[in-house]
Coordinates of C-alpha atoms and ligand atoms in Angstrom, one line a residue:
M281 CA -21.0 -18.5 -34.6
T282 CA -24.3 -19.0 -36.4
T283 CA -26.4 -16.2 -37.6
A284 CA -29.4 -17.6 -35.7
A285 CA -27.5 -17.2 -32.4
D286 CA -27.0 -13.5 -33.0
P287 CA -30.3 -11.5 -33.3
A288 CA -28.3 -8.5 -34.5
A289 CA -26.9 -10.4 -37.5
R290 CA -29.0 -8.6 -40.1
N291 CA -27.7 -5.3 -39.0
R292 CA -24.0 -6.1 -39.6
P293 CA -22.0 -3.7 -41.7
E294 CA -19.5 -4.7 -44.3
G295 CA -16.9 -3.2 -46.6
R296 CA -14.0 -0.9 -46.2
M297 CA -14.0 1.1 -43.0
N298 CA -11.5 2.5 -40.5
G299 CA -10.8 0.9 -37.1
G300 CA -12.7 3.5 -35.2
R301 CA -15.9 2.7 -37.2
A302 CA -15.4 -1.0 -36.7
L303 CA -15.1 -0.5 -33.0
A304 CA -18.3 1.7 -32.9
E305 CA -20.2 -0.9 -35.0
M306 CA -19.3 -3.6 -32.6
L307 CA -20.5 -1.6 -29.7
R308 CA -23.7 -0.8 -31.5
L309 CA -24.3 -4.5 -32.3
S310 CA -23.5 -5.3 -28.6
G311 CA -26.3 -3.0 -27.5
A312 CA -23.9 -0.7 -25.6
G313 CA -25.6 2.0 -23.6
P314 CA -24.3 5.5 -23.1
M315 CA -20.5 5.8 -23.1
F316 CA -18.4 8.2 -21.1
G317 CA -15.1 9.7 -22.2
M318 CA -13.0 12.5 -23.3
G319 CA -11.6 12.6 -26.8
G320 CA -8.1 13.1 -28.3
F321 CA -6.5 12.6 -31.7
Q322 CA -6.0 8.9 -31.4
L323 CA -9.7 7.9 -31.1
L324 CA -11.1 10.6 -33.4
P325 CA -12.4 8.1 -36.0
F326 CA -14.2 6.2 -33.2
Y327 CA -15.9 9.4 -32.0
D328 CA -16.8 10.3 -35.6
A329 CA -18.4 6.9 -36.1
L330 CA -20.3 7.2 -32.8
S331 CA -21.8 10.4 -34.2
R332 CA -22.7 9.0 -37.5
L333 CA -24.2 5.9 -36.0
G334 CA -26.2 8.0 -33.5
L335 CA -24.7 6.2 -30.4
R336 CA -24.9 8.1 -27.1
H337 CA -21.5 9.3 -25.8
F338 CA -21.0 11.8 -23.1
L339 CA -18.0 14.1 -22.7
I340 CA -17.0 13.9 -19.0
N341 CA -14.7 16.3 -17.3
D342 CA -12.3 13.7 -15.9
E343 CA -11.8 10.2 -17.2
R344 CA -11.9 8.8 -13.7
C345 CA -15.5 10.0 -13.6
G346 CA -16.2 8.2 -16.9
A347 CA -15.0 5.0 -15.4
F348 CA -17.1 5.5 -12.3
A349 CA -20.2 6.3 -14.3
A350 CA -19.6 3.3 -16.5
D351 CA -19.3 1.2 -13.3
A352 CA -22.6 2.4 -11.9
Y353 CA -24.3 2.0 -15.3
A354 CA -23.2 -1.6 -15.3
R355 CA -24.4 -2.2 -11.7
V356 CA -27.9 -1.1 -12.6
T357 CA -28.2 -2.8 -16.0
N358 CA -25.9 -5.8 -15.6
R359 CA -24.5 -4.9 -19.0
P360 CA -20.9 -3.8 -19.5
G361 CA -20.4 -0.1 -19.0
I362 CA -18.3 1.7 -21.6
C363 CA -15.7 4.4 -21.0
D364 CA -12.8 5.8 -22.9
G365 CA -9.7 7.9 -22.5
T366 CA -7.2 9.2 -24.9
L367 CA -3.4 8.5 -25.0
G368 CA -1.5 9.0 -21.8
P369 CA -3.1 11.2 -19.2
G370 CA -6.6 10.2 -20.4
A371 CA -5.7 6.5 -20.1
T372 CA -4.0 6.9 -16.7
N373 CA -6.9 8.9 -15.3
L374 CA -9.0 5.8 -15.8
V375 CA -7.0 3.8 -13.3
T376 CA -8.9 4.5 -10.1
G377 CA -12.3 3.9 -11.7
L378 CA -11.2 0.7 -13.3
V379 CA -9.8 -0.7 -10.0
E380 CA -13.2 -0.1 -8.5
S381 CA -14.7 -2.3 -11.1
L382 CA -12.0 -4.9 -10.8
N383 CA -12.3 -5.3 -7.1
G384 CA -16.1 -5.0 -7.2
G385 CA -16.5 -7.6 -10.1
I386 CA -18.2 -5.1 -12.4
P387 CA -18.3 -5.6 -16.1
V388 CA -16.8 -2.6 -18.0
V389 CA -15.2 -2.3 -21.4
A390 CA -12.8 0.6 -21.5
I391 CA -11.1 1.9 -24.5
A392 CA -7.7 3.8 -24.5
G393 CA -6.1 5.4 -27.5
D394 CA -2.3 4.7 -27.7
T395 CA 0.6 6.1 -29.7
N396 CA 1.0 5.7 -33.5
R397 CA 3.3 2.7 -33.7
A398 CA 5.4 4.4 -36.4
H399 CA 6.6 6.8 -33.8
S400 CA 6.2 5.1 -30.4
W401 CA 9.0 5.6 -27.9
K402 CA 10.2 8.8 -29.6
N403 CA 8.9 11.1 -26.9
M404 CA 5.6 11.5 -28.5
T405 CA 3.3 14.0 -26.7
Q406 CA 1.3 12.4 -23.9
E407 CA 3.3 9.2 -24.3
C408 CA 4.0 6.9 -21.3
R409 CA 4.0 3.2 -20.6
Q410 CA 0.3 3.2 -20.3
A411 CA -0.3 -0.5 -20.9
E412 CA 2.0 -1.3 -18.0
I413 CA 0.3 1.2 -15.8
L414 CA -3.2 0.0 -16.6
K415 CA -2.6 -3.8 -16.7
P416 CA -3.0 -4.5 -13.0
A417 CA -6.1 -2.2 -12.9
V418 CA -8.1 -4.5 -15.2
K419 CA -9.2 -8.1 -15.5
E420 CA -7.6 -8.2 -18.9
L421 CA -5.7 -5.7 -21.1
I422 CA -6.1 -6.4 -24.8
R423 CA -3.7 -4.6 -27.0
V424 CA -5.2 -4.3 -30.5
E425 CA -2.4 -4.7 -33.0
Q426 CA -4.4 -4.9 -36.3
T427 CA -7.3 -3.0 -37.6
S428 CA -8.7 -6.2 -39.0
R429 CA -8.9 -7.7 -35.5
I430 CA -11.0 -5.0 -33.9
P431 CA -14.3 -6.9 -34.1
E432 CA -12.8 -10.1 -32.8
L433 CA -11.0 -8.5 -29.9
T434 CA -14.1 -6.3 -29.0
R435 CA -16.1 -9.6 -28.8
R436 CA -13.4 -11.0 -26.6
A437 CA -13.5 -7.9 -24.3
F438 CA -17.3 -8.5 -23.7
A439 CA -16.8 -12.2 -23.1
I440 CA -14.1 -11.6 -20.5
A441 CA -15.9 -8.7 -18.9
T442 CA -19.1 -10.7 -18.3
S443 CA -17.8 -14.2 -17.5
G444 CA -16.7 -15.8 -14.1
R445 CA -16.3 -12.9 -11.7
P446 CA -17.0 -10.0 -14.1
G447 CA -14.6 -7.2 -14.4
P448 CA -13.2 -4.4 -16.5
V449 CA -11.4 -5.1 -19.8
L450 CA -9.2 -2.5 -21.5
L451 CA -8.9 -2.3 -25.2
D452 CA -5.6 -0.5 -25.9
V453 CA -5.9 0.9 -29.4
P454 CA -2.9 2.4 -31.2
E455 CA -3.7 5.5 -33.2
D456 CA -2.7 3.9 -36.5
V457 CA -5.0 0.9 -35.8
C458 CA -7.9 3.2 -35.1
H459 CA -7.2 5.4 -38.1
G460 CA -6.2 2.5 -40.4
S461 CA -8.7 0.8 -42.7
H462 CA -9.6 -2.7 -43.6
D463 CA -12.1 -4.6 -45.9
F464 CA -14.5 -6.2 -43.4
T465 CA -17.0 -8.9 -44.1
A466 CA -20.4 -9.0 -42.4
E467 CA -19.3 -12.2 -40.6
D468 CA -16.5 -10.3 -38.9
F469 CA -19.1 -8.5 -36.9
A470 CA -20.6 -11.5 -35.3
I471 CA -21.8 -11.0 -31.7
D472 CA -22.1 -13.7 -29.0
P473 CA -25.4 -12.6 -27.3
T474 CA -24.6 -14.7 -24.2
T475 CA -21.7 -12.4 -23.3
L476 CA -23.5 -9.1 -23.4
S477 CA -24.8 -9.2 -19.8
I478 CA -23.9 -10.8 -16.5
P479 CA -23.7 -13.5 -15.5
A480 CA -22.6 -14.7 -18.9
R481 CA -22.5 -18.3 -17.8
R482 CA -23.3 -20.2 -14.6
I483 CA -21.3 -22.9 -13.0
R484 CA -22.7 -25.2 -10.3
P485 CA -20.7 -26.2 -7.2
D486 CA -19.7 -29.8 -7.0
R487 CA -22.6 -32.1 -5.9
A488 CA -20.7 -33.8 -3.1
D489 CA -19.7 -30.4 -1.7
I490 CA -23.4 -29.3 -1.8
E491 CA -24.4 -32.4 0.1
R492 CA -21.7 -31.9 2.8
A493 CA -22.8 -28.2 3.2
A494 CA -26.5 -29.3 3.4
R495 CA -25.7 -31.7 6.2
L496 CA -23.9 -29.0 8.1
I497 CA -26.8 -26.6 7.7
A498 CA -29.3 -29.3 8.6
G499 CA -27.5 -29.9 11.9
A500 CA -27.2 -26.2 12.8
K501 CA -29.4 -24.6 15.3
R502 CA -28.4 -21.0 14.5
P503 CA -27.3 -20.9 10.9
L504 CA -26.7 -17.4 9.4
L505 CA -26.3 -16.3 5.8
L506 CA -23.6 -13.7 5.2
V507 CA -24.1 -12.1 1.8
G508 CA -21.8 -10.0 -0.3
G509 CA -21.9 -8.2 -3.6
G510 CA -21.8 -11.5 -5.5
I511 CA -25.5 -11.9 -4.9
H512 CA -26.1 -9.0 -7.3
L513 CA -23.6 -10.2 -9.9
S514 CA -25.4 -13.6 -9.9
Q515 CA -28.9 -12.1 -9.5
G516 CA -29.5 -14.7 -6.9
Y517 CA -32.2 -12.7 -5.1
A518 CA -35.1 -15.2 -5.4
A519 CA -32.8 -18.1 -4.6
L520 CA -31.5 -16.4 -1.5
Q521 CA -34.9 -15.5 -0.2
A522 CA -36.3 -18.9 -1.0
L523 CA -33.5 -20.7 1.0
A524 CA -33.7 -18.2 3.9
E525 CA -37.5 -18.6 4.2
A526 CA -37.7 -22.3 3.6
Q527 CA -35.0 -23.0 6.3
S528 CA -35.6 -20.1 8.6
I529 CA -32.0 -18.8 8.1
P530 CA -31.5 -15.0 8.8
V531 CA -29.5 -13.0 6.3
A532 CA -26.8 -10.4 7.2
H533 CA -25.1 -8.5 4.4
T534 CA -22.1 -6.4 3.6
M535 CA -22.5 -2.9 2.2
S536 CA -22.2 -4.3 -1.3
G537 CA -24.6 -7.2 -0.5
K538 CA -27.4 -4.9 0.7
G539 CA -30.5 -5.7 -1.4
G540 CA -29.8 -9.5 -1.5
I541 CA -33.2 -9.6 0.2
P542 CA -35.1 -6.4 1.1
C543 CA -33.8 -4.7 4.2
T544 CA -37.4 -4.7 5.4
H545 CA -37.7 -8.5 5.2
P546 CA -38.2 -10.0 8.6
L547 CA -35.2 -12.3 8.1
N548 CA -32.8 -9.5 7.2
V549 CA -30.6 -8.7 10.2
G550 CA -28.8 -5.8 8.5
L551 CA -25.2 -4.9 7.9
F552 CA -22.4 -7.0 9.5
G553 CA -18.7 -6.1 10.0
R554 CA -17.2 -2.8 11.0
Y555 CA -20.6 -1.3 11.7
A556 CA -23.7 -3.4 12.5
R557 CA -27.1 -3.2 14.2
I558 CA -27.5 -6.8 15.5
A559 CA -25.7 -8.9 12.9
N560 CA -22.4 -9.1 14.7
E561 CA -24.0 -10.5 17.8
L562 CA -25.8 -13.1 15.7
I563 CA -22.5 -14.1 14.0
E564 CA -20.8 -14.6 17.4
A565 CA -23.7 -16.8 18.5
S566 CA -24.0 -18.7 15.3
D567 CA -23.1 -22.4 14.8
C568 CA -22.9 -22.4 11.0
L569 CA -22.1 -19.4 8.7
I570 CA -23.1 -19.6 5.0
V571 CA -21.0 -17.0 3.2
V572 CA -22.3 -16.1 -0.3
G573 CA -20.5 -14.1 -2.9
C574 CA -18.4 -12.3 -0.2
K575 CA -14.7 -12.0 0.1
L576 CA -14.7 -11.6 3.9
G577 CA -12.4 -8.7 3.6
E578 CA -11.4 -6.1 6.2
I579 CA -14.6 -4.2 6.7
A580 CA -16.8 -7.3 6.6
T581 CA -14.8 -8.9 9.3
K582 CA -13.8 -6.0 11.6
R583 CA -10.2 -6.5 10.5
Y584 CA -10.5 -10.2 10.6
A585 CA -11.8 -10.3 14.2
L586 CA -15.1 -11.8 13.0
P587 CA -16.3 -14.5 12.7
P588 CA -14.9 -16.4 15.6
R589 CA -12.7 -19.2 14.3
H590 CA -14.6 -22.1 16.0
I591 CA -17.7 -21.5 13.9
P592 CA -17.8 -23.6 10.7
I593 CA -18.0 -21.7 7.5
I594 CA -19.6 -22.7 4.2
H595 CA -18.1 -20.5 1.5
L596 CA -20.0 -20.2 -1.8
E597 CA -17.8 -18.2 -4.2
I598 CA -17.3 -18.0 -8.0
V599 CA -13.5 -17.2 -7.7
A600 CA -11.7 -20.3 -6.5
E601 CA -8.7 -18.2 -5.4
E602 CA -10.9 -16.2 -3.0
I603 CA -11.8 -19.4 -1.0
G604 CA -9.6 -19.7 2.0
R605 CA -7.8 -16.4 1.5
C606 CA -9.0 -14.9 4.8
F607 CA -10.7 -17.8 6.6
T608 CA -10.5 -21.5 6.1
P609 CA -14.0 -22.8 5.3
E610 CA -15.3 -26.1 6.5
V611 CA -17.0 -26.6 3.1
A612 CA -16.0 -24.7 -0.1
L613 CA -18.6 -24.4 -2.7
W614 CA -17.0 -23.2 -5.9
G615 CA -19.6 -21.8 -8.3
D616 CA -22.3 -19.3 -9.1
A617 CA -24.2 -17.9 -6.1
R618 CA -27.7 -18.4 -7.5
A619 CA -26.9 -22.0 -8.6
G620 CA -25.3 -22.9 -5.3
L621 CA -28.2 -21.4 -3.3
E622 CA -30.8 -23.3 -5.5
D623 CA -28.9 -26.5 -5.0
L624 CA -28.7 -26.1 -1.2
A625 CA -32.4 -25.3 -1.0
E626 CA -33.3 -28.4 -3.1
T627 CA -31.0 -30.7 -1.1
L628 CA -32.5 -29.4 2.2
A629 CA -36.1 -29.3 0.9
D630 CA -37.4 -32.6 2.4
N631 CA -36.8 -31.5 6.0
A632 CA -37.7 -27.8 5.6
A633 CA -40.8 -27.8 7.8
R634 CA -38.9 -29.5 10.6
H635 CA -36.0 -27.1 10.4
R636 CA -38.4 -24.2 10.4
S637 CA -40.1 -25.4 13.5
D638 CA -36.7 -26.2 15.2
R639 CA -35.6 -22.6 14.5
A640 CA -38.7 -20.8 15.5
D641 CA -37.2 -19.5 18.8
Y642 CA -34.1 -18.5 16.9
V643 CA -35.8 -16.3 14.3
A644 CA -38.1 -14.9 17.0
E645 CA -35.1 -13.3 18.5
I646 CA -34.7 -11.1 15.4
P647 CA -37.6 -8.7 16.0
R648 CA -36.7 -8.5 19.7
R649 CA -33.1 -7.7 19.1
M650 CA -34.0 -5.2 16.3
A651 CA -36.5 -3.4 18.6
A652 CA -33.8 -3.1 21.3
W653 CA -31.3 -1.7 18.8
E654 CA -33.9 0.7 17.5
E655 CA -34.7 1.9 21.0
E656 CA -31.0 2.5 21.7
A657 CA -30.5 4.3 18.3
S658 CA -33.7 6.2 18.4
P659 CA -32.3 9.5 19.8
R660 CA -29.9 9.6 16.9
L661 CA -32.4 8.4 14.2
N662 CA -35.0 11.0 15.3
S663 CA -32.5 13.7 16.3
R664 CA -33.7 17.3 15.9
D665 CA -30.1 18.5 16.1
R666 CA -28.9 21.4 14.0
P667 CA -26.6 20.9 12.2
V668 CA -28.3 17.7 11.1
H669 CA -27.3 14.4 12.6
M670 CA -26.2 11.8 10.0
A671 CA -28.6 9.2 11.5
R672 CA -31.5 11.5 11.0
L673 CA -30.5 12.1 7.4
C674 CA -30.5 8.3 6.9
R675 CA -33.9 8.0 8.4
E676 CA -35.3 10.7 6.2
L677 CA -33.8 8.9 3.1
N678 CA -35.7 5.8 4.3
R679 CA -38.9 7.8 4.5
A680 CA -38.6 9.8 1.3
L681 CA -37.1 7.3 -1.3
P682 CA -39.7 5.1 -3.0
A683 CA -39.0 1.3 -3.3
D684 CA -37.6 1.5 -6.8
A685 CA -35.2 4.4 -6.0
I686 CA -31.5 3.9 -6.3
L687 CA -29.2 5.4 -3.7
V688 CA -25.6 5.8 -4.7
A689 CA -23.3 6.4 -1.7
D690 CA -19.8 7.8 -1.8
G691 CA -16.6 6.4 -0.1
G692 CA -16.6 8.6 3.0
F693 CA -19.2 8.5 5.8
A694 CA -21.9 8.6 3.1
G695 CA -21.4 4.9 2.4
H696 CA -20.9 3.7 6.0
W697 CA -23.8 5.6 7.5
T698 CA -26.2 4.5 4.8
G699 CA -24.7 1.0 4.7
L700 CA -25.8 0.7 8.3
L701 CA -29.0 2.7 8.3
Y702 CA -30.5 2.9 4.8
D703 CA -33.2 0.3 4.2
T704 CA -33.9 -1.0 0.7
K705 CA -37.5 -1.9 0.3
K706 CA -37.0 -4.3 -2.5
S707 CA -34.2 -6.8 -3.5
G708 CA -31.9 -5.7 -6.2
R709 CA -29.4 -2.9 -6.8
H710 CA -31.1 -0.1 -5.0
F711 CA -28.1 0.8 -3.0
I712 CA -24.8 1.4 -4.8
P713 CA -21.7 2.0 -2.7
D714 CA -18.2 1.9 -4.3
R715 CA -16.8 -0.7 -2.0
G716 CA -14.5 -2.2 -4.6
F717 CA -11.9 0.4 -3.9
A718 CA -13.7 2.8 -1.6
S719 CA -12.5 5.9 -3.3
I720 CA -14.1 9.1 -2.4
G721 CA -15.6 10.9 -5.4
Y722 CA -17.7 8.1 -6.8
G723 CA -21.0 9.6 -5.6
L724 CA -21.7 12.2 -8.3
P725 CA -20.3 10.3 -11.3
G726 CA -21.9 7.1 -10.0
G727 CA -25.2 8.9 -9.8
I728 CA -24.8 10.0 -13.4
G729 CA -24.2 6.4 -14.5
A730 CA -27.1 5.1 -12.4
A731 CA -29.5 7.8 -13.6
M732 CA -28.7 7.0 -17.3
A733 CA -29.2 3.3 -16.6
A734 CA -32.6 3.8 -15.1
P735 CA -34.4 6.7 -16.7
G736 CA -37.5 7.6 -14.8
T737 CA -36.3 6.0 -11.6
P738 CA -35.4 8.4 -8.8
V739 CA -31.7 8.4 -8.3
V740 CA -30.1 10.0 -5.2
A741 CA -26.3 10.4 -4.9
L742 CA -25.0 10.9 -1.4
T743 CA -21.5 12.3 -1.2
G744 CA -19.2 13.9 1.3
D745 CA -18.1 17.5 0.7
G746 CA -14.6 16.3 0.1
G747 CA -15.7 13.7 -2.4
F748 CA -17.9 16.4 -4.1
N749 CA -15.1 18.9 -4.3
M750 CA -13.1 16.3 -6.3
M751 CA -16.0 16.0 -8.7
L752 CA -17.5 19.4 -9.0
G753 CA -16.9 19.5 -12.8
E754 CA -19.2 16.6 -13.3
L755 CA -22.1 18.8 -12.2
E756 CA -21.6 20.4 -15.6
T757 CA -21.8 16.9 -17.2
A758 CA -25.0 16.1 -15.3
R759 CA -26.6 19.4 -16.3
R760 CA -25.6 19.0 -20.0
A761 CA -27.0 15.5 -20.0
G762 CA -30.3 16.8 -18.5
L763 CA -30.3 14.3 -15.7
G764 CA -32.9 14.5 -13.0
L765 CA -30.4 13.4 -10.4
T766 CA -30.5 14.4 -6.8
I767 CA -27.1 15.0 -5.2
V768 CA -27.0 15.2 -1.4
V769 CA -23.8 16.8 -0.2
V770 CA -23.1 15.8 3.4
N771 CA -21.5 19.1 4.3
N772 CA -19.4 18.7 7.4
A773 CA -16.6 21.1 6.3
A774 CA -14.2 18.3 6.9
S775 CA -12.5 15.2 5.6
G776 CA -14.7 13.8 8.2
Y777 CA -13.5 10.2 8.5
V778 CA -10.0 11.4 8.9
K779 CA -11.1 14.1 11.4
A780 CA -13.1 11.6 13.5
L781 CA -10.1 9.2 13.6
Q782 CA -7.8 12.0 14.7
H783 CA -10.3 12.9 17.3
A784 CA -10.5 9.4 18.6
M785 CA -6.9 8.3 18.3
M786 CA -4.6 11.4 18.2
G787 CA -6.1 13.3 21.1
G788 CA -7.9 15.8 18.9
R789 CA -4.8 17.0 17.1
Y790 CA -6.2 17.6 13.6
Q791 CA -3.9 17.7 10.6
S792 CA -5.2 18.4 7.1
A793 CA -8.7 17.4 8.2
D794 CA -10.7 20.6 7.8
L795 CA -12.3 21.9 4.6
S796 CA -13.6 25.5 4.1
E797 CA -17.2 26.3 4.9
M798 CA -18.7 26.2 1.5
D799 CA -22.1 27.1 0.2
Y800 CA -22.7 24.2 -2.2
A801 CA -26.2 25.4 -3.0
A802 CA -24.8 28.7 -4.2
I803 CA -22.2 26.9 -6.3
A804 CA -24.9 24.7 -7.8
R805 CA -27.0 27.7 -8.6
A806 CA -24.1 29.3 -10.3
M807 CA -23.7 26.2 -12.4
G808 CA -27.3 26.3 -13.5
V809 CA -28.7 23.4 -11.6
G810 CA -31.3 23.1 -8.9
S811 CA -30.1 23.9 -5.4
I812 CA -31.5 23.6 -1.8
R813 CA -29.6 24.4 1.4
V814 CA -30.9 22.3 4.3
E815 CA -30.0 23.3 7.8
D816 CA -33.1 22.0 9.6
P817 CA -33.7 18.3 9.7
E818 CA -37.5 18.9 9.3
Q819 CA -36.6 20.3 5.8
L820 CA -34.9 17.1 4.7
G821 CA -38.0 15.2 3.6
P822 CA -39.5 18.0 1.5
A823 CA -36.1 18.8 0.0
L824 CA -35.6 15.2 -1.1
T825 CA -39.0 15.0 -2.6
Q826 CA -38.4 18.3 -4.5
G827 CA -35.1 17.0 -5.8
M828 CA -36.6 13.7 -7.0
A829 CA -39.5 15.5 -8.7
E830 CA -37.1 17.5 -10.9
R831 CA -36.9 15.2 -14.0
D832 CA -34.5 17.0 -16.4
R833 CA -31.9 18.8 -14.4
P834 CA -29.9 17.8 -11.4
T835 CA -30.6 19.2 -7.9
V836 CA -28.0 19.7 -5.2
L837 CA -29.1 19.4 -1.6
D838 CA -26.4 21.0 0.5
V839 CA -27.1 19.4 3.9
I840 CA -25.3 20.9 6.8
V841 CA -24.4 18.0 9.1
T842 CA -22.6 17.8 12.4
R843 CA -19.2 19.4 12.8
D844 CA -18.6 17.5 16.0
P845 CA -15.9 14.9 15.3
G846 CA -17.0 13.0 18.3
Q847 CA -20.4 12.3 16.6
M848 CA -19.2 11.5 13.1
L849 CA -18.6 7.8 13.3
P850 CA -21.7 5.7 12.5
A851 CA -23.3 4.2 15.6
V852 CA -20.3 5.0 17.7
D853 CA -20.0 7.8 20.2
N854 CA -16.3 7.9 20.0
R855 CA -16.0 9.9 23.2
T856 CA -16.5 6.6 24.9
L857 CA -14.1 4.6 22.7
E858 CA -11.2 2.9 24.4
I859 CA -8.2 2.8 22.1
K860 CA -5.2 0.5 22.4
Q861 CA -2.0 1.4 20.6
G862 CA -2.2 0.3 16.9
D863 CA -5.9 -0.4 17.0
R864 CA -8.1 0.5 14.0
V865 CA -11.2 1.5 15.8
A866 CA -13.4 2.4 12.9
Ligands
LIG226 C1 -9.4 9.0 -3.3 C2 -9.4 8.8 -1.8 N1 -8.6 9.5 -1.0 C3 -8.6 9.4 0.3 C4 -9.4 8.5 0.9 C5 -9.4 8.2 2.4 N2 -10.7 8.8 3.0 C6 -11.7 8.0 3.4 S1 -13.0 8.8 3.9 C7 -12.2 10.3 3.7 C8 -12.9 11.6 4.1 C9 -13.6 12.1 3.0 O1 -14.2 13.3 3.3 P1 -15.6 13.7 2.7 O2 -15.8 13.2 1.3 O3 -15.9 15.1 3.0 O4 -16.6 12.7 3.5 P2 -16.9 12.7 5.1 O5 -16.1 11.5 5.6 O6 -16.5 14.0 5.6 O7 -18.4 12.5 5.2 C10 -10.9 10.1 3.2 C11 -10.0 11.2 2.9 C12 -10.2 7.7 0.0 N3 -11.1 6.8 0.5 N4 -10.2 7.9 -1.3
LIG227 MG1 -16.8 15.9 4.7

């Protein structure tokens, strides 16, 4: 690697240093942002070097939260998030967060301390087969066997994390490798700047496949774009909007794909899959589906009931193995989303005006259908109910959050309701749900990561009370970090999703579905952070505004929402549901 390719080359260290310092130097030269972790003996030299080098590292209260925070940081910045855990329980606590990044395609470099190899397998304290436990949770696990190889393997970790479909890479660092020393040369610390952010490299789909896909689109009367999280990973926003507008092709999105084009764009038909406004009807009536950066998994397809098998699918996807996994496409486009969309637009450009005029009636359906949906949903969206209706909360979020705000949504109802009803006003990552693994508990630590990634931008984290209970300790982290983060706790005194399903499917026999009535505002106050209890829907707007105005400490909004399990499912009144044995209704 030439010096010219690496703008940081002049700042390279050299000489004798321990492994921990070498690791910290590589992270410094790679432009790593804030890191999240909890120390232990194995990585102490690394922590010491972070302190000497003035790098930002935040003690978290559970390593899983560090992995979640690193994941959200990466989603906002497109640069690998960094987290660490110490030997054994620290490392295994990372698993859930790393799987989120693995399934979501999010670049993360995680560091785990491991045993001193002079004593491994002699019942050392905290010892377990951690590499075997963590291996399937990451895109690659790199075991570092020599202090001298730390720079090389850190460089490798960034390259793997940011290339192809991005993902988490674990550097497993034995204690003696971290504490051991080596004489390094400046050249050892070379950085490849092309691998420091995603997408590291782009690959274009095959030309002949693009032409076949373009012919299919050209002949379609009702084409529809179905967009997943890959649109963010590729930053294909402009290309998506350009193709949609030039060819009059409406855009539906998954929860992860929200923000491919603004939700307020006239061609955006909203969420598709388990919950939808009008998108599912449009899928049923389509004659050509263009699936972009989307795995067509369970939620996107209503358990594989959508799309109907007779509709031809064009599947544009960076991971070859994902193509054909759930649905057999008519045309497979293997490559980067932005590159593929650009190529389709270019191939179709000559006849764009004719296609637009042919599809004028088709796109004119969108505002009519949306208006009908809005009218039907209006009583919920404008509900004055106390406790607050979830739909009303979503509408107030739409009103209060400015265009550049980031909404992080937790794995329970928080993600599903806002996936359906929250409108991003700009393209980009303004809505962050943890749909890789759908764990509850992501909201608060995800909010921490997003707030650190976008200082000055309003960040609101929406979480269920169950998810918040899991993560309460991280309120201390957010306070210590002085983050102006607004945390909205959807307080339904229940493991709501479970309770709603038991209501619908088990005849209202509830088992382990209720939580205590808690006063989260009082808890927040006791923890020294801002707090507002909201029982009246009219207070939601002012409370959100007040929370977002607080710039250097977190604010918890304890929002008391419906306790009626018949009203908990998004857009479904489950008192009217008909259930067949074995159905998954929601
Ligand atoms: C770690 C984890 N455990 C269990 C689940 C299954 N689950 C999905 S939603 C849900 C209810 C969560 O309750 P809460 O956070 O209060 O959100 P609510 O649905 O009540 O809004 C559960 C248990 C999960 N997604 N993640
Ligand atoms: Mg709940």
